PDB file of C-alpha atoms in Angstrom:
ATOM      1  CA  UNK A   1     -45.974-113.245  92.625  1.00  0.00           C
ATOM      2  CA  UNK A   2     -45.339-114.741  89.593  1.00  0.00           C
ATOM      3  CA  UNK A   3     -47.691-116.010  86.572  1.00  0.00           C
ATOM      4  CA  UNK A   4     -49.612-119.182  87.449  1.00  0.00           C
ATOM      5  CA  UNK A   5     -49.841-118.962  91.216  1.00  0.00           C
ATOM      6  CA  UNK A   6     -49.837-121.330  93.619  1.00  0.00           C
ATOM      7  CA  UNK A   7     -53.591-121.908  94.520  1.00  0.00           C
ATOM      8  CA  UNK A   8     -52.632-121.298  98.274  1.00  0.00           C
ATOM      9  CA  UNK A   9     -50.141-118.648  97.629  1.00  0.00           C
ATOM     10  CA  UNK A  10     -50.152-115.896 100.599  1.00  0.00           C
ATOM     11  CA  UNK A  11     -50.109-112.716  98.424  1.00  0.00           C
ATOM     12  CA  UNK A  12     -51.932-109.831 100.461  1.00  0.00           C
ATOM     13  CA  UNK A  13     -50.120-107.177  98.338  1.00  0.00           C
ATOM     14  CA  UNK A  14     -51.024-108.671  95.592  1.00  0.00           C
ATOM     15  CA  UNK A  15     -54.681-109.065  96.478  1.00  0.00           C
ATOM     16  CA  UNK A  16     -54.514-105.479  97.606  1.00  0.00           C
ATOM     17  CA  UNK A  17     -53.316-104.204  93.904  1.00  0.00           C
ATOM     18  CA  UNK A  18     -55.697-106.417  92.318  1.00  0.00           C
ATOM     19  CA  UNK A  19     -58.670-105.376  94.430  1.00  0.00           C
ATOM     20  CA  UNK A  20     -58.175-101.668  93.984  1.00  0.00           C
ATOM     21  CA  UNK A  21     -57.060-102.252  90.059  1.00  0.00           C
ATOM     22  CA  UNK A  22     -60.699-104.023  89.557  1.00  0.00           C
ATOM     23  CA  UNK A  23     -62.479-101.809  92.132  1.00  0.00           C
ATOM     24  CA  UNK A  24     -61.283 -98.635  89.827  1.00  0.00           C
ATOM     25  CA  UNK A  25     -62.224-100.611  86.620  1.00  0.00           C
ATOM     26  CA  UNK A  26     -65.593-101.434  88.148  1.00  0.00           C
ATOM     27  CA  UNK A  27     -67.351 -98.225  87.395  1.00  0.00           C
ATOM     28  CA  UNK A  28     -65.978 -97.863  83.757  1.00  0.00           C
ATOM     29  CA  UNK A  29     -67.376-101.479  83.051  1.00  0.00           C
ATOM     30  CA  UNK A  30     -70.034-100.052  80.501  1.00  0.00           C
ATOM     31  CA  UNK A  31     -71.413-103.230  78.406  1.00  0.00           C
ATOM     32  CA  UNK A  32     -69.456-105.723  80.893  1.00  0.00           C
ATOM     33  CA  UNK A  33     -66.318-106.532  82.422  1.00  0.00           C
ATOM     34  CA  UNK A  34     -65.419-107.642  79.214  1.00  0.00           C
ATOM     35  CA  UNK A  35     -65.381-104.084  77.701  1.00  0.00           C
ATOM     36  CA  UNK A  36     -62.244-103.338  80.017  1.00  0.00           C
ATOM     37  CA  UNK A  37     -59.819-105.841  78.951  1.00  0.00           C
ATOM     38  CA  UNK A  38     -57.576-104.091  77.272  1.00  0.00           C
ATOM     39  CA  UNK A  39     -56.878-102.043  80.802  1.00  0.00           C
ATOM     40  CA  UNK A  40     -56.874-105.263  82.399  1.00  0.00           C
ATOM     41  CA  UNK A  41     -54.287-106.552  80.289  1.00  0.00           C
ATOM     42  CA  UNK A  42     -52.461-103.052  80.328  1.00  0.00           C
ATOM     43  CA  UNK A  43     -52.092-103.096  83.811  1.00  0.00           C
ATOM     44  CA  UNK A  44     -51.711-106.549  84.749  1.00  0.00           C
ATOM     45  CA  UNK A  45     -49.627-108.135  81.885  1.00  0.00           C
ATOM     46  CA  UNK A  46     -47.652-105.584  80.241  1.00  0.00           C
ATOM     47  CA  UNK A  47     -47.143-103.143  83.950  1.00  0.00           C
ATOM     48  CA  UNK A  48     -47.475-105.591  86.735  1.00  0.00           C
ATOM     49  CA  UNK A  49     -46.271-108.471  84.795  1.00  0.00           C
ATOM     50  CA  UNK A  50     -48.956-110.627  87.153  1.00  0.00           C
ATOM     51  CA  UNK A  51     -49.879-113.025  83.885  1.00  0.00           C
ATOM     52  CA  UNK A  52     -48.517-113.998  81.009  1.00  0.00           C
ATOM     53  CA  UNK A  53     -49.957-113.185  77.716  1.00  0.00           C
ATOM     54  CA  UNK A  54     -51.292-117.107  77.209  1.00  0.00           C
ATOM     55  CA  UNK A  55     -52.713-116.952  80.731  1.00  0.00           C
ATOM     56  CA  UNK A  56     -54.450-113.668  80.185  1.00  0.00           C
ATOM     57  CA  UNK A  57     -55.802-114.878  77.215  1.00  0.00           C
ATOM     58  CA  UNK A  58     -56.832-118.376  78.801  1.00  0.00           C
ATOM     59  CA  UNK A  59     -58.561-116.966  81.434  1.00  0.00           C
ATOM     60  CA  UNK A  60     -60.889-115.090  78.827  1.00  0.00           C
ATOM     61  CA  UNK A  61     -61.438-118.286  76.481  1.00  0.00           C
ATOM     62  CA  UNK A  62     -62.352-120.224  79.306  1.00  0.00           C
ATOM     63  CA  UNK A  63     -64.610-118.369  81.342  1.00  0.00           C
ATOM     64  CA  UNK A  64     -66.065-117.177  78.076  1.00  0.00           C
ATOM     65  CA  UNK A  65     -66.698-120.982  77.094  1.00  0.00           C
ATOM     66  CA  UNK A  66     -68.060-121.799  80.427  1.00  0.00           C
ATOM     67  CA  UNK A  67     -71.809-121.508  81.341  1.00  0.00           C
ATOM     68  CA  UNK A  68     -72.477-118.731  83.511  1.00  0.00           C
ATOM     69  CA  UNK A  69     -71.932-115.185  84.425  1.00  0.00           C
ATOM     70  CA  UNK A  70     -69.719-113.587  81.566  1.00  0.00           C
ATOM     71  CA  UNK A  71     -67.375-111.673  84.760  1.00  0.00           C
ATOM     72  CA  UNK A  72     -66.039-114.849  85.321  1.00  0.00           C
ATOM     73  CA  UNK A  73     -62.794-114.272  83.766  1.00  0.00           C
ATOM     74  CA  UNK A  74     -61.826-111.744  86.185  1.00  0.00           C
ATOM     75  CA  UNK A  75     -61.943-114.310  88.717  1.00  0.00           C
ATOM     76  CA  UNK A  76     -59.086-116.505  86.485  1.00  0.00           C
ATOM     77  CA  UNK A  77     -57.158-113.523  86.096  1.00  0.00           C
ATOM     78  CA  UNK A  78     -57.146-112.810  89.750  1.00  0.00           C
ATOM     79  CA  UNK A  79     -56.409-116.845  90.416  1.00  0.00           C
ATOM     80  CA  UNK A  80     -53.841-116.722  87.482  1.00  0.00           C
ATOM     81  CA  UNK A  81     -52.015-113.897  89.292  1.00  0.00           C
ATOM     82  CA  UNK A  82     -52.709-114.956  93.014  1.00  0.00           C
ATOM     83  CA  UNK A  83     -54.129-118.024  93.648  1.00  0.00           C
ATOM     84  CA  UNK A  84     -57.722-118.295  95.410  1.00  0.00           C
ATOM     85  CA  UNK A  85     -56.978-115.280  97.358  1.00  0.00           C
ATOM     86  CA  UNK A  86     -56.305-113.306  94.278  1.00  0.00           C
ATOM     87  CA  UNK A  87     -59.609-114.755  92.679  1.00  0.00           C
ATOM     88  CA  UNK A  88     -61.663-113.584  95.403  1.00  0.00           C
ATOM     89  CA  UNK A  89     -60.002-109.969  95.772  1.00  0.00           C
ATOM     90  CA  UNK A  90     -60.307-109.406  92.171  1.00  0.00           C
ATOM     91  CA  UNK A  91     -64.486-110.720  91.884  1.00  0.00           C
ATOM     92  CA  UNK A  92     -65.384-108.735  94.775  1.00  0.00           C
ATOM     93  CA  UNK A  93     -63.246-105.567  93.238  1.00  0.00           C
ATOM     94  CA  UNK A  94     -65.352-105.958  90.363  1.00  0.00           C
ATOM     95  CA  UNK A  95     -68.209-106.502  91.264  1.00  0.00           C
ATOM     96  CA  UNK A  96     -69.550-104.608  94.318  1.00  0.00           C
ATOM     97  CA  UNK A  97     -69.346-100.930  92.856  1.00  0.00           C
ATOM     98  CA  UNK A  98     -70.738-101.949  89.264  1.00  0.00           C
ATOM     99  CA  UNK A  99     -73.448-103.670  90.950  1.00  0.00           C
ATOM    100  CA  UNK A 100     -74.231-101.374  93.615  1.00  0.00           C
ATOM    101  CA  UNK A 101     -74.336 -98.577  90.383  1.00  0.00           C
ATOM    102  CA  UNK A 102     -76.385-100.862  87.695  1.00  0.00           C
ATOM    103  CA  UNK A 103     -78.861-101.215  90.701  1.00  0.00           C
ATOM    104  CA  UNK A 104     -79.205 -97.434  91.608  1.00  0.00           C
ATOM    105  CA  UNK A 105     -79.106 -96.671  88.321  1.00  0.00           C
ATOM    106  CA  UNK A 106     -81.675 -99.139  87.067  1.00  0.00           C
ATOM    107  CA  UNK A 107     -83.988 -97.962  89.751  1.00  0.00           C
ATOM    108  CA  UNK A 108     -83.781 -94.372  88.831  1.00  0.00           C
ATOM    109  CA  UNK A 109     -84.174 -94.854  85.089  1.00  0.00           C
ATOM    110  CA  UNK A 110     -87.146 -96.582  85.458  1.00  0.00           C
ATOM    111  CA  UNK A 111     -88.956 -93.791  86.934  1.00  0.00           C
ATOM    112  CA  UNK A 112     -87.801 -91.514  84.246  1.00  0.00           C
ATOM    113  CA  UNK A 113     -88.134 -93.362  81.138  1.00  0.00           C
ATOM    114  CA  UNK A 114     -89.897 -90.947  79.692  1.00  0.00           C
ATOM    115  CA  UNK A 115     -87.380 -88.207  80.120  1.00  0.00           C
ATOM    116  CA  UNK A 116     -85.382 -86.656  77.038  1.00  0.00           C
ATOM    117  CA  UNK A 117     -82.069 -86.616  78.931  1.00  0.00           C
ATOM    118  CA  UNK A 118     -82.081 -90.687  80.202  1.00  0.00           C
ATOM    119  CA  UNK A 119     -82.905 -91.447  76.618  1.00  0.00           C
ATOM    120  CA  UNK A 120     -80.573 -89.908  74.947  1.00  0.00           C
ATOM    121  CA  UNK A 121     -77.996 -90.588  77.830  1.00  0.00           C
ATOM    122  CA  UNK A 122     -79.076 -94.815  76.954  1.00  0.00           C
ATOM    123  CA  UNK A 123     -78.782 -93.763  73.109  1.00  0.00           C
ATOM    124  CA  UNK A 124     -75.624 -92.418  73.934  1.00  0.00           C
ATOM    125  CA  UNK A 125     -73.728 -95.352  75.386  1.00  0.00           C
ATOM    126  CA  UNK A 126     -74.179 -97.500  73.076  1.00  0.00           C
ATOM    127  CA  UNK A 127     -71.347 -96.837  70.517  1.00  0.00           C
ATOM    128  CA  UNK A 128     -69.138 -96.111  73.472  1.00  0.00           C
ATOM    129  CA  UNK A 129     -69.942-100.098  74.682  1.00  0.00           C
ATOM    130  CA  UNK A 130     -69.807-100.928  70.954  1.00  0.00           C
ATOM    131  CA  UNK A 131     -65.960 -99.432  70.956  1.00  0.00           C
ATOM    132  CA  UNK A 132     -64.995-101.314  74.095  1.00  0.00           C
ATOM    133  CA  UNK A 133     -65.923-104.306  72.663  1.00  0.00           C
ATOM    134  CA  UNK A 134     -64.018-103.618  69.531  1.00  0.00           C
ATOM    135  CA  UNK A 135     -60.999-102.674  71.713  1.00  0.00           C
ATOM    136  CA  UNK A 136     -61.072-105.789  73.425  1.00  0.00           C
ATOM    137  CA  UNK A 137     -61.469-108.169  69.905  1.00  0.00           C
ATOM    138  CA  UNK A 138     -58.559-106.297  68.925  1.00  0.00           C
ATOM    139  CA  UNK A 139     -56.375-106.879  71.774  1.00  0.00           C
ATOM    140  CA  UNK A 140     -57.512-110.677  72.135  1.00  0.00           C
ATOM    141  CA  UNK A 141     -56.825-111.460  67.957  1.00  0.00           C
ATOM    142  CA  UNK A 142     -54.073-113.057  68.069  1.00  0.00           C
ATOM    143  CA  UNK A 143     -51.339-111.603  64.970  1.00  0.00           C
ATOM    144  CA  UNK A 144     -53.437-112.940  61.605  1.00  0.00           C
ATOM    145  CA  UNK A 145     -50.810-114.843  60.158  1.00  0.00           C
ATOM    146  CA  UNK A 146     -53.176-117.220  57.953  1.00  0.00           C
ATOM    147  CA  UNK A 147     -55.882-115.723  55.807  1.00  0.00           C
ATOM    148  CA  UNK A 148     -58.410-118.387  56.172  1.00  0.00           C
ATOM    149  CA  UNK A 149     -58.448-116.942  59.908  1.00  0.00           C
ATOM    150  CA  UNK A 150     -59.174-113.290  59.225  1.00  0.00           C
ATOM    151  CA  UNK A 151     -62.129-114.659  56.878  1.00  0.00           C
ATOM    152  CA  UNK A 152     -63.285-116.911  59.351  1.00  0.00           C
ATOM    153  CA  UNK A 153     -63.525-114.296  62.153  1.00  0.00           C
ATOM    154  CA  UNK A 154     -65.430-112.050  59.485  1.00  0.00           C
ATOM    155  CA  UNK A 155     -67.792-114.492  58.885  1.00  0.00           C
ATOM    156  CA  UNK A 156     -68.664-115.454  62.142  1.00  0.00           C
ATOM    157  CA  UNK A 157     -69.335-111.582  63.204  1.00  0.00           C
ATOM    158  CA  UNK A 158     -71.123-111.324  59.783  1.00  0.00           C
ATOM    159  CA  UNK A 159     -73.366-114.736  61.016  1.00  0.00           C
ATOM    160  CA  UNK A 160     -73.594-113.133  64.731  1.00  0.00           C
ATOM    161  CA  UNK A 161     -74.773-109.949  63.448  1.00  0.00           C
ATOM    162  CA  UNK A 162     -77.198-111.059  60.651  1.00  0.00           C
ATOM    163  CA  UNK A 163     -78.418-114.167  61.359  1.00  0.00           C
ATOM    164  CA  UNK A 164     -79.913-116.356  64.536  1.00  0.00           C
ATOM    165  CA  UNK A 165     -77.147-119.249  63.878  1.00  0.00           C
ATOM    166  CA  UNK A 166     -76.578-120.130  67.688  1.00  0.00           C
ATOM    167  CA  UNK A 167     -73.356-118.727  68.935  1.00  0.00           C
ATOM    168  CA  UNK A 168     -72.247-122.648  70.358  1.00  0.00           C
ATOM    169  CA  UNK A 169     -72.344-123.671  66.981  1.00  0.00           C
ATOM    170  CA  UNK A 170     -69.843-121.141  65.510  1.00  0.00           C
ATOM    171  CA  UNK A 171     -67.863-121.596  68.556  1.00  0.00           C
ATOM    172  CA  UNK A 172     -67.671-125.558  67.869  1.00  0.00           C
ATOM    173  CA  UNK A 173     -67.080-124.905  64.081  1.00  0.00           C
ATOM    174  CA  UNK A 174     -64.140-122.600  65.303  1.00  0.00           C
ATOM    175  CA  UNK A 175     -62.768-125.093  67.384  1.00  0.00           C
ATOM    176  CA  UNK A 176     -62.965-128.365  64.877  1.00  0.00           C
ATOM    177  CA  UNK A 177     -61.159-126.001  62.494  1.00  0.00           C
ATOM    178  CA  UNK A 178     -58.282-125.156  64.625  1.00  0.00           C
ATOM    179  CA  UNK A 179     -58.632-128.542  65.506  1.00  0.00           C
ATOM    180  CA  UNK A 180     -57.538-129.463  61.738  1.00  0.00           C
ATOM    181  CA  UNK A 181     -54.753-126.663  61.495  1.00  0.00           C
ATOM    182  CA  UNK A 182     -56.962-124.647  58.992  1.00  0.00           C
ATOM    183  CA  UNK A 183     -57.087-121.724  61.056  1.00  0.00           C
TER     184      UNK A 183
END
């Protein structure tokens, strides 16, 4: 199937491939599906050729800008890969296992919060999540050709980390600077 498939494309083999890939990734989505972007890119863009880099990045950007769950980008990746069937199989594949595991684990952990092992596990998962998010950021960041873009990225990261500036205001600022051609 070619990148940016027709919405009503009949591609059960691609749907099955998407379902299996997202099913396997689902249980590794510590910190949310966004932490798996680097592996999604490797498999769906570099290896399978189901998407172009532009479609992949557009799917993530559009889903992150839209209100709603963070996992929406998986549906858009599926849509670009194999139409409506791709969107549905991708979302089902990524949501069922991780949702089932999260519900089961949260109930188990809630009844054992005072256990040292549970506290250690929760503390140990923080650096894993941060590392996966950094890998995602690295993949999605275009090759920096304009020093202002690198400085803006660093400034936004610092503002998000150290202040309570609304994120939407920073996104809007980036859109304005991009539209003006400054970054």
